[in-house]
Amino acid sequence: MPENNKTNTSNSITNEVKKRKSSMSKEEYNKTLQLLITQFPDTFSDKNPKILKIRIHRDLKERTTLSSNTIKYFLGKYCRTKKYKAALIETAPRYDLEGNIAGHVTLKETAKAPEQNK
């Protein structure tokens, strides 16, 4: 195998590993979602997602056994779903883990939503 092909193959594998470390598979996402729906049914849903409070990742870290990376990648996917974005309208309530209102969506936050589609 020519040296150039070895380098390309190595770079491809390295990039795939980097990609894998910075993402969550669909299976992992669904498993995490089901766990959170079970633990926090008043907050998480796959059918009608509620807008989450700011910094909810801190609460999840304290109240679950999920790793920081799992929480980060899960929330990244969850908050980018079409259903979640559709619910992201100005003055919509934000919810904590108990399902209590913990703030509201601002106009500035709704302006960022289309950018997240890119």
Coordinates of C-alpha atoms in Angstrom, one line a residue:
M1 CA 0.0 0.0 0.0
P2 CA 1.5 3.4 -1.0
E3 CA 2.4 5.7 1.9
N4 CA -0.2 8.2 0.8
N5 CA -3.0 5.6 1.0
K6 CA -1.9 4.6 4.5
T7 CA -2.0 8.2 5.6
N8 CA -5.5 8.7 4.1
T9 CA -6.8 5.5 5.8
S10 CA -5.3 6.5 9.1
N11 CA -6.8 10.0 8.9
S12 CA -10.2 8.5 8.0
I13 CA -10.1 6.2 11.0
T14 CA -8.9 9.0 13.3
N15 CA -11.7 11.2 12.0
E16 CA -14.3 8.5 12.6
V17 CA -13.0 8.0 16.1
K18 CA -13.2 11.7 16.8
K19 CA -16.7 11.8 15.3
R20 CA -17.8 8.8 17.5
K21 CA -16.5 10.4 20.6
S22 CA -18.4 13.6 19.9
S23 CA -21.8 12.1 19.1
M24 CA -24.4 9.7 20.3
S25 CA -25.8 6.9 18.3
K26 CA -29.5 6.7 17.7
E27 CA -29.7 3.6 20.0
E28 CA -27.8 5.4 22.8
Y29 CA -30.1 8.4 22.4
N30 CA -33.3 6.4 22.5
K31 CA -32.0 4.4 25.5
T32 CA -31.2 7.7 27.4
L33 CA -34.5 9.2 26.4
Q34 CA -36.5 6.2 27.8
L35 CA -34.5 6.4 31.0
L36 CA -35.2 10.1 31.4
I37 CA -38.9 9.6 30.5
T38 CA -39.1 6.9 33.3
Q39 CA -37.2 9.0 35.9
F40 CA -38.7 12.4 35.0
P41 CA -42.1 11.8 33.2
D42 CA -43.3 15.3 33.8
T43 CA -40.4 16.8 31.9
F44 CA -39.2 14.4 29.1
S45 CA -41.3 13.1 26.3
D46 CA -40.7 11.7 22.8
K47 CA -44.1 12.9 21.6
N48 CA -44.5 16.3 23.1
P49 CA -41.2 17.6 24.4
K50 CA -41.3 20.5 26.9
I51 CA -38.7 23.2 26.7
L52 CA -36.1 22.6 29.3
K53 CA -34.8 25.1 31.9
I54 CA -31.5 26.7 31.3
R55 CA -28.6 24.7 32.8
I56 CA -30.8 21.6 33.3
H57 CA -27.6 19.6 32.6
R58 CA -26.4 20.4 36.1
D59 CA -29.6 19.0 37.6
L60 CA -29.3 15.8 35.5
K61 CA -25.7 15.4 36.6
E62 CA -26.7 15.6 40.2
R63 CA -29.8 13.4 40.0
T64 CA -28.8 10.7 37.5
T65 CA -25.9 8.3 37.0
L66 CA -25.4 9.5 33.4
S67 CA -22.0 10.8 32.5
S68 CA -21.4 14.5 31.7
N69 CA -20.7 13.5 28.1
T70 CA -23.9 11.4 27.8
I71 CA -25.9 14.3 29.2
K72 CA -24.2 16.8 26.8
Y73 CA -24.7 14.7 23.7
F74 CA -28.3 13.7 24.7
L75 CA -29.4 17.3 25.3
G76 CA -27.7 18.4 22.1
K77 CA -29.8 16.0 20.1
Y78 CA -33.0 16.4 22.1
C79 CA -33.0 20.2 21.9
R80 CA -32.4 20.0 18.1
T81 CA -35.4 17.8 17.3
K82 CA -38.1 19.3 15.1
K83 CA -40.7 18.8 17.8
Y84 CA -38.6 20.6 20.4
K85 CA -37.8 23.5 18.1
A86 CA -41.5 23.8 17.2
A87 CA -42.2 24.3 20.9
L88 CA -39.5 26.9 21.2
I89 CA -41.6 30.0 21.0
E90 CA -41.4 33.3 22.9
T91 CA -42.8 33.2 26.4
A92 CA -43.2 29.4 26.3
P93 CA -42.5 28.0 29.8
R94 CA -39.3 26.2 30.5
Y95 CA -39.5 23.2 32.9
D96 CA -37.3 21.7 35.6
L97 CA -36.9 18.0 36.3
E98 CA -40.1 17.9 38.4
G99 CA -42.2 19.4 35.6
N100 CA -42.4 22.8 37.3
I101 CA -42.1 26.0 35.4
A102 CA -38.6 27.4 35.8
G103 CA -38.5 30.4 33.4
H104 CA -39.7 31.3 30.0
V105 CA -38.3 31.4 26.5
T106 CA -37.0 34.8 25.4
L107 CA -37.3 36.4 22.0
K108 CA -33.5 36.2 21.7
E109 CA -33.6 32.4 22.3
T110 CA -36.2 32.0 19.6
A111 CA -34.0 33.9 17.1
K112 CA -31.2 31.3 17.7
A113 CA -33.4 28.3 16.9
P114 CA -33.2 28.5 13.1
E115 CA -29.4 28.8 13.3
Q116 CA -29.3 25.4 15.1
N117 CA -30.7 23.7 12.0
K118 CA -27.5 24.3 10.2

